[in-house]
Tab-separated table of C-alpha atoms in Angstrom:
chain	number	residue	atom	x	y	z
A	1	MET	CA	-54.355	63.946	85.381
A	2	LEU	CA	-57.009	61.179	86.134
A	3	LEU	CA	-57.086	62.215	89.895
A	4	LYS	CA	-57.337	65.802	88.836
A	5	GLU	CA	-60.153	65.112	86.236
A	6	ALA	CA	-62.102	63.096	88.743
A	7	LEU	CA	-62.133	65.651	91.137
A	8	LEU	CA	-63.296	67.954	88.634
A	9	ILE	CA	-66.085	65.849	87.757
A	10	ILE	CA	-67.169	65.135	91.394
A	11	GLN	CA	-67.473	68.907	91.871
A	12	LYS	CA	-69.869	69.418	89.237
A	13	LEU	CA	-71.838	66.279	90.352
A	14	SER	CA	-75.203	67.101	91.820
A	15	LEU	CA	-77.592	64.613	93.669
A	16	ARG	CA	-79.951	65.117	90.570
A	17	ARG	CA	-77.186	64.315	88.179
A	18	LEU	CA	-75.910	61.467	90.410
A	19	ILE	CA	-79.561	60.091	90.566
A	20	ASN	CA	-79.866	60.276	86.939
A	21	ILE	CA	-76.614	58.542	86.141
A	22	LEU	CA	-78.058	55.602	88.491
A	23	LYS	CA	-81.264	55.359	86.514
A	24	LEU	CA	-79.403	54.965	83.391
A	25	LEU	CA	-77.143	52.507	84.588
A	26	MET	CA	-79.632	50.342	86.121
A	27	SER	CA	-81.964	50.590	83.029
A	28	TYR	CA	-78.961	49.672	80.763
A	29	PHE	CA	-77.753	46.320	82.833
A	30	LEU	CA	-81.428	45.458	83.162
A	31	SER	CA	-81.915	45.805	79.246
A	32	ARG	CA	-78.633	43.583	78.669
A	33	TRP	CA	-80.023	40.983	80.906
A	34	SER	CA	-83.273	41.042	79.290
A	35	GLY	CA	-82.947	41.620	75.837
A	36	ARG	CA	-85.398	44.292	76.132
A	37	PRO	CA	-85.027	48.007	76.084
A	38	TYR	CA	-85.687	49.417	79.538
A	39	HIS	CA	-84.852	53.133	79.851
A	40	TRP	CA	-84.808	55.420	82.607
A	41	GLY	CA	-83.417	58.794	83.250
A	42	LYS	CA	-82.191	61.555	80.630
A	43	PRO	CA	-78.938	62.029	78.592
A	44	MET	CA	-75.757	62.364	81.091
A	45	SER	CA	-73.581	63.239	78.044
A	46	LEU	CA	-74.519	65.290	75.052
A	47	SER	CA	-72.098	66.136	72.069
A	48	VAL	CA	-73.014	69.321	70.457
A	49	GLU	CA	-71.641	70.125	66.812
A	50	PRO	CA	-70.240	73.572	66.264
A	51	THR	CA	-69.607	73.440	62.811
A	52	THR	CA	-69.003	71.026	59.972
A	53	ALA	CA	-66.292	73.198	58.344
A	54	CYS	CA	-62.619	72.723	58.812
A	55	ASN	CA	-59.256	74.520	57.807
A	56	LEU	CA	-57.571	70.967	57.066
A	57	GLU	CA	-58.254	68.176	54.537
A	58	CYS	CA	-57.778	65.075	56.278
A	59	PRO	CA	-58.437	62.122	53.905
A	60	GLN	CA	-60.431	59.881	56.395
A	61	CYS	CA	-62.949	62.679	57.617
A	62	PRO	CA	-65.746	63.897	55.929
A	63	SER	CA	-65.035	67.326	56.877
A	64	GLY	CA	-61.789	67.272	55.645
A	65	LEU	CA	-62.970	65.605	52.439
A	66	ARG	CA	-65.932	68.102	51.920
A	67	SER	CA	-67.891	65.171	51.183
A	68	PHE	CA	-71.214	65.057	53.850
A	69	SER	CA	-74.376	64.136	52.292
A	70	ARG	CA	-76.317	66.360	54.643
A	71	PRO	CA	-76.376	70.265	55.136
A	72	VAL	CA	-73.356	72.111	56.365
A	73	GLY	CA	-73.258	75.055	58.666
A	74	ASN	CA	-72.697	76.536	61.888
A	75	LEU	CA	-74.298	76.421	65.374
A	76	ARG	CA	-75.732	79.677	66.254
A	77	PHE	CA	-75.484	80.707	70.102
A	78	GLU	CA	-79.078	81.344	70.330
A	79	ASN	CA	-80.096	78.143	68.562
A	80	PHE	CA	-77.567	76.199	71.047
A	81	VAL	CA	-79.405	77.859	74.212
A	82	ASN	CA	-82.884	76.425	72.970
A	83	TYR	CA	-81.406	73.274	72.104
A	84	THR	CA	-79.858	72.498	75.590
A	85	THR	CA	-81.295	74.580	78.245
A	86	SER	CA	-83.905	72.132	79.275
A	87	SER	CA	-81.567	69.318	79.429
A	88	LEU	CA	-78.846	71.335	81.698
A	89	LYS	CA	-79.822	70.219	85.240
A	90	ASP	CA	-79.887	66.431	84.313
A	91	LEU	CA	-76.548	66.659	81.886
A	92	SER	CA	-73.040	65.608	83.665
A	93	PHE	CA	-70.944	66.195	80.430
A	94	MET	CA	-71.235	68.358	77.218
A	95	THR	CA	-68.712	67.854	74.541
A	96	PHE	CA	-68.479	70.663	72.083
A	97	TYR	CA	-67.353	68.471	69.165
A	98	PHE	CA	-68.925	66.191	66.432
A	99	GLN	CA	-67.466	67.101	63.024
A	100	GLY	CA	-65.436	70.104	61.488
A	101	GLU	CA	-63.159	72.309	63.819
A	102	PRO	CA	-64.907	73.990	66.783
A	103	PHE	CA	-62.852	77.042	66.738
A	104	ILE	CA	-64.047	77.881	63.374
A	105	ASN	CA	-67.389	78.936	64.846
A	106	GLY	CA	-67.164	82.527	66.368
A	107	ASP	CA	-69.842	81.500	68.943
A	108	LEU	CA	-68.067	78.325	70.555
A	109	LEU	CA	-66.553	80.089	73.585
A	110	ARG	CA	-69.910	81.622	74.648
A	111	MET	CA	-71.476	78.183	74.305
A	112	ILE	CA	-68.774	76.560	76.638
A	113	GLU	CA	-69.151	79.519	79.026
A	114	PHE	CA	-72.876	78.938	79.088
A	115	ALA	CA	-72.975	75.179	79.726
A	116	SER	CA	-69.878	75.913	82.309
A	117	LYS	CA	-71.802	78.047	84.401
A	118	ALA	CA	-74.812	75.519	84.315
A	119	GLY	CA	-72.424	73.073	86.362
A	120	VAL	CA	-71.638	71.234	83.353
A	121	TYR	CA	-68.282	69.450	82.700
A	122	THR	CA	-67.388	70.672	79.287
A	123	MET	CA	-65.034	69.498	76.596
A	124	SER	CA	-63.581	70.361	73.319
A	125	SER	CA	-61.264	69.062	70.489
A	126	THR	CA	-58.895	71.166	68.146
A	127	ASN	CA	-56.384	70.980	65.541
A	128	ALA	CA	-54.788	73.929	67.615
A	129	HIS	CA	-54.372	76.060	64.785
A	130	PHE	CA	-56.477	78.808	66.036
A	131	LEU	CA	-55.023	78.837	69.586
A	132	THR	CA	-53.236	82.023	69.507
A	133	PRO	CA	-52.600	83.887	73.019
A	134	GLN	CA	-55.658	85.983	72.778
A	135	ILE	CA	-57.880	82.788	71.661
A	136	SER	CA	-56.059	80.751	74.641
A	137	ALA	CA	-56.819	83.231	77.279
A	138	LYS	CA	-60.652	83.362	76.268
A	139	VAL	CA	-60.495	79.359	76.256
A	140	VAL	CA	-59.221	79.478	79.910
A	141	LEU	CA	-61.653	82.402	80.992
A	142	SER	CA	-64.616	80.390	79.323
A	143	GLY	CA	-64.464	77.763	82.139
A	144	LEU	CA	-63.667	74.525	79.536
A	145	ASP	CA	-62.749	71.745	81.528
A	146	ARG	CA	-60.924	69.445	79.051
A	147	LEU	CA	-59.317	70.503	75.934
A	148	VAL	CA	-57.959	67.600	73.263
A	149	ILE	CA	-55.480	68.370	70.566
A	150	SER	CA	-54.842	66.546	67.654
A	151	ILE	CA	-51.234	66.099	66.997
A	152	ASP	CA	-50.470	62.960	64.402
A	153	GLY	CA	-46.650	63.463	64.255
A	154	VAL	CA	-43.420	65.328	65.382
A	155	THR	CA	-42.295	66.412	62.041
A	156	GLN	CA	-44.006	68.604	59.425
A	157	GLU	CA	-43.198	65.547	57.025
A	158	VAL	CA	-45.053	63.058	58.912
A	159	TYR	CA	-47.895	65.320	60.372
A	160	GLN	CA	-49.124	66.543	56.808
A	161	GLN	CA	-49.443	63.261	55.525
A	162	TYR	CA	-53.063	62.786	57.094
A	163	ARG	CA	-53.523	66.924	58.417
A	164	ILE	CA	-53.258	67.998	54.982
A	165	ASN	CA	-52.678	71.717	54.789
A	166	GLY	CA	-51.620	71.511	58.596
A	167	GLU	CA	-48.666	73.493	59.941
A	168	LEU	CA	-46.846	71.466	63.006
A	169	ASP	CA	-45.295	74.257	63.949
A	170	LYS	CA	-48.498	76.435	64.792
A	171	VAL	CA	-50.162	73.221	66.596
A	172	ILE	CA	-46.968	73.067	69.160
A	173	GLN	CA	-47.167	76.748	69.319
A	174	GLY	CA	-50.849	76.710	70.015
A	175	ILE	CA	-50.386	74.019	72.756
A	176	ARG	CA	-47.416	76.277	74.302
A	177	ASN	CA	-50.031	79.186	74.351
A	178	ILE	CA	-53.137	77.316	76.126
A	179	LEU	CA	-50.567	76.175	78.730
A	180	ASN	CA	-48.744	79.383	79.445
A	181	VAL	CA	-52.034	81.543	79.342
A	182	ARG	CA	-53.471	78.676	82.109
A	183	LYS	CA	-50.337	79.461	84.167
A	184	GLU	CA	-50.424	83.038	83.964
A	185	LEU	CA	-54.159	83.086	84.706
A	186	LYS	CA	-53.518	80.687	87.828
A	187	LYS	CA	-55.952	78.361	86.480
A	188	PHE	CA	-56.230	74.637	86.528
A	189	THR	CA	-58.380	74.284	83.406
A	190	PRO	CA	-58.679	73.229	80.583
A	191	LEU	CA	-56.937	69.931	81.113
A	192	VAL	CA	-54.709	69.540	78.047
A	193	VAL	CA	-54.852	66.264	76.373
A	194	LEU	CA	-52.796	65.632	73.340
A	195	GLN	CA	-54.297	63.100	70.930
A	196	PHE	CA	-52.036	61.187	68.543
A	197	ILE	CA	-53.850	58.868	66.029
A	198	VAL	CA	-51.897	55.991	65.106
A	199	PHE	CA	-51.447	55.365	61.318
A	200	ARG	CA	-48.924	53.069	59.734
A	201	HIS	CA	-46.977	56.425	58.581
A	202	ASN	CA	-46.682	57.958	61.986
A	203	GLU	CA	-46.191	54.701	64.193
A	204	HIS	CA	-42.468	54.926	64.335
A	205	GLN	CA	-42.737	58.365	65.933
A	206	ILE	CA	-44.662	57.232	69.168
A	207	GLU	CA	-41.843	57.273	71.039
A	208	HIS	CA	-40.683	60.484	69.836
A	209	MET	CA	-44.273	61.759	70.662
A	210	LYS	CA	-43.788	60.954	74.167
A	211	LYS	CA	-40.584	62.979	74.557
A	212	LEU	CA	-42.349	65.813	72.802
A	213	TYR	CA	-45.198	65.604	75.283
A	214	GLN	CA	-42.947	65.654	78.198
A	215	ASN	CA	-41.311	68.842	76.764
A	216	LEU	CA	-44.365	70.491	76.407
A	217	GLY	CA	-45.822	69.702	79.654
A	218	ALA	CA	-49.376	68.992	78.488
A	219	ASP	CA	-51.710	66.968	81.197
A	220	ARG	CA	-52.106	63.548	79.034
A	221	LEU	CA	-50.945	62.050	76.132
A	222	GLU	CA	-53.359	59.377	74.326
A	223	PHE	CA	-52.587	57.098	71.620
A	224	LYS	CA	-56.120	56.471	69.412
A	225	SER	CA	-56.633	53.945	66.939
A	226	ALA	CA	-57.497	55.233	63.465
A	227	GLN	CA	-61.076	54.726	61.964
A	228	VAL	CA	-60.557	53.852	58.389
A	229	TYR	CA	-63.719	53.957	56.389
A	230	ASN	CA	-62.950	51.323	53.870
A	231	TYR	CA	-60.481	49.276	55.927
A	232	GLN	CA	-60.226	46.849	52.657
A	233	MET	CA	-59.295	49.545	50.195
A	234	ASN	CA	-57.478	52.000	52.521
A	235	ALA	CA	-55.180	49.509	54.315
A	236	ASP	CA	-52.045	51.741	54.080
A	237	PHE	CA	-53.750	53.976	56.777
A	238	ILE	CA	-53.874	50.809	59.157
A	239	PRO	CA	-50.743	50.268	61.487
A	240	GLU	CA	-48.929	47.312	61.599
A	241	GLU	CA	-48.540	47.256	65.464
A	242	SER	CA	-51.626	45.543	66.294
A	243	LEU	CA	-51.968	47.360	69.728
A	244	TYR	CA	-52.707	50.526	68.310
A	245	SER	CA	-55.112	49.285	65.529
A	246	ARG	CA	-59.015	48.655	65.794
A	247	TYR	CA	-58.397	46.045	62.936
A	248	GLN	CA	-56.968	42.717	62.228
A	249	PRO	CA	-55.932	40.661	59.290
A	250	ALA	CA	-58.666	38.427	58.039
A	251	SER	CA	-58.074	34.747	57.358
A	252	GLY	CA	-59.116	35.193	53.786
A	253	GLY	CA	-57.060	38.556	53.351
A	254	GLY	CA	-57.681	42.039	53.949
A	255	TYR	CA	-58.769	43.100	57.368
A	256	ILE	CA	-61.930	42.918	59.748
A	257	ILE	CA	-62.608	44.874	62.661
A	258	LYS	CA	-61.466	43.462	65.817
A	259	ASN	CA	-64.613	44.212	67.868
A	260	ARG	CA	-67.162	41.280	68.048
A	261	LEU	CA	-70.296	43.661	68.079
A	262	LEU	CA	-71.842	42.100	70.859
A	263	ASN	CA	-75.891	43.399	71.438
A	264	HIS	CA	-75.055	46.216	73.656
A	265	CYS	CA	-73.941	49.804	73.826
A	266	TRP	CA	-73.723	51.979	76.720
A	267	ARG	CA	-73.695	54.983	74.661
A	268	MET	CA	-77.118	54.542	73.564
A	269	TRP	CA	-78.438	54.678	77.133
A	270	SER	CA	-76.156	57.438	78.252
A	271	ALA	CA	-75.350	60.087	75.423
A	272	ALA	CA	-76.875	61.715	72.467
A	273	VAL	CA	-75.361	63.958	69.644
A	274	ILE	CA	-76.968	66.971	68.079
A	275	THR	CA	-75.795	68.126	64.710
A	276	TRP	CA	-75.351	71.944	64.303
A	277	ASP	CA	-78.695	72.154	62.502
A	278	GLY	CA	-80.510	70.521	65.268
A	279	ARG	CA	-80.925	66.936	64.375
A	280	VAL	CA	-80.653	64.011	67.058
A	281	VAL	CA	-78.459	61.140	66.072
A	282	PRO	CA	-77.266	58.119	68.023
A	283	CYS	CA	-73.650	58.727	68.409
A	284	CYS	CA	-70.493	60.174	66.745
A	285	PHE	CA	-70.274	57.321	64.399
A	286	ASP	CA	-73.270	58.594	62.546
A	287	LYS	CA	-71.259	61.316	60.465
A	288	ASP	CA	-73.713	62.072	57.810
A	289	ALA	CA	-76.875	61.716	60.082
A	290	GLN	CA	-78.138	58.796	58.328
A	291	HIS	CA	-80.315	57.623	61.533
A	292	VAL	CA	-82.093	60.967	62.855
A	293	LEU	CA	-84.004	60.221	65.874
A	294	GLY	CA	-85.547	63.479	66.514
A	295	ASP	CA	-85.184	67.159	65.852
A	296	VAL	CA	-84.829	69.408	68.584
A	297	ASN	CA	-86.213	72.721	66.610
A	298	LYS	CA	-89.415	70.589	66.972
A	299	GLU	CA	-89.377	69.011	70.439
A	300	LYS	CA	-87.205	68.920	73.410
A	301	LEU	CA	-84.597	66.465	74.081
A	302	SER	CA	-86.243	64.606	76.691
A	303	ALA	CA	-89.051	63.849	74.676
A	304	ILE	CA	-86.716	62.595	71.706
A	305	TRP	CA	-84.729	60.538	74.340
A	306	SER	CA	-87.752	58.705	75.163
A	307	SER	CA	-89.511	58.442	72.050
A	308	ALA	CA	-90.644	55.234	70.189
A	309	THR	CA	-87.977	56.015	67.368
A	310	TYR	CA	-85.276	55.856	69.986
A	311	TYR	CA	-87.031	52.883	71.470
A	312	GLN	CA	-87.130	51.298	68.176
A	313	PHE	CA	-83.148	51.863	67.706
A	314	ARG	CA	-82.279	50.609	70.763
A	315	SER	CA	-84.346	47.552	70.335
A	316	SER	CA	-82.467	46.999	67.165
A	317	LEU	CA	-79.095	47.135	68.675
A	318	LEU	CA	-80.106	44.651	71.291
A	319	LYS	CA	-81.384	41.992	68.815
A	320	GLY	CA	-78.432	42.423	66.289
A	321	ARG	CA	-76.171	45.309	66.592
A	322	ASN	CA	-73.904	43.779	63.683
A	323	LYS	CA	-76.869	44.650	61.241
A	324	ILE	CA	-76.507	48.377	62.072
A	325	ASP	CA	-74.236	50.324	59.481
A	326	ILE	CA	-72.793	52.679	61.959
A	327	CYS	CA	-71.964	49.994	64.586
A	328	LYS	CA	-69.783	48.040	62.035
A	329	ASN	CA	-66.588	50.414	62.373
A	330	CYS	CA	-67.258	51.125	66.280
A	331	THR	CA	-65.037	50.699	68.879
A	332	GLU	CA	-67.634	50.306	71.934
A	333	GLY	CA	-66.331	47.179	73.642
A	334	LEU	CA	-62.795	47.449	72.279
A	335	LEU	CA	-59.849	48.628	74.417
A	336	VAL	CA	-58.096	50.661	71.448
């Protein structure tokens, strides 16, 4: 799959996009070396939030808990076009996911098609409950390049411990639907990635998951470490196998994150996130939009990207990443 995905990305990599990536890389490494936030180029990657709503009630997710402190809603297609059009020639990647279940938004596939026609590599994530044969056909025809499907168990009993209100049979059928339709339409995309978030209650099913993946015939299987909001109070979610955990036992008891939180972060030099209502936030770890860097309803993303507010946030990160609250549970720099 890695080769197939690399070829897809290269096919969409225009000279302008390549030059932009080189600018970002040069400014990022100069900033790391100097400790000052130099920044050239425009975002190469953008995440947009189709919706904050979700059909499931996952206990470590603000969408599932219905616990947002920010406004909730759906991104309209017209707003999406206004938010992103000026950036499309420089963008290499666009992810249609932040919080919520993207397929709840009826405009999702129109947005994906719009970005795909502009030559942007497009990605989304889903719990697969809405992947009927009809929707699957529309997904394939939209031009979506990569689809991540969450499946955190191989039995209903284990799966529903985290994916509350979820139905494993629906997920498996959804996976089969998208793969079958892709084959029928003689398309190579979207690449289908199965994602298994490893918790203590499901880590015993890792080998079973590998077998299910092979039987289904998806393109890739990824095991992802779980993000636990309060990893002192909710230690039961943390797997015992260290390989799949972003936390480690602390000498005085409890847990600490493995990440040393060094004072640099490639995401802040390469990518941005736009909430459904147009607020620009640093990254996907700012789930409640507590660090708003701008509003694309008021100014273009490129202006926000090079603004004094963004400069100050990058500067704060270079001085002390461990002092920024959303960075304290971050995997940037970790291999899990």
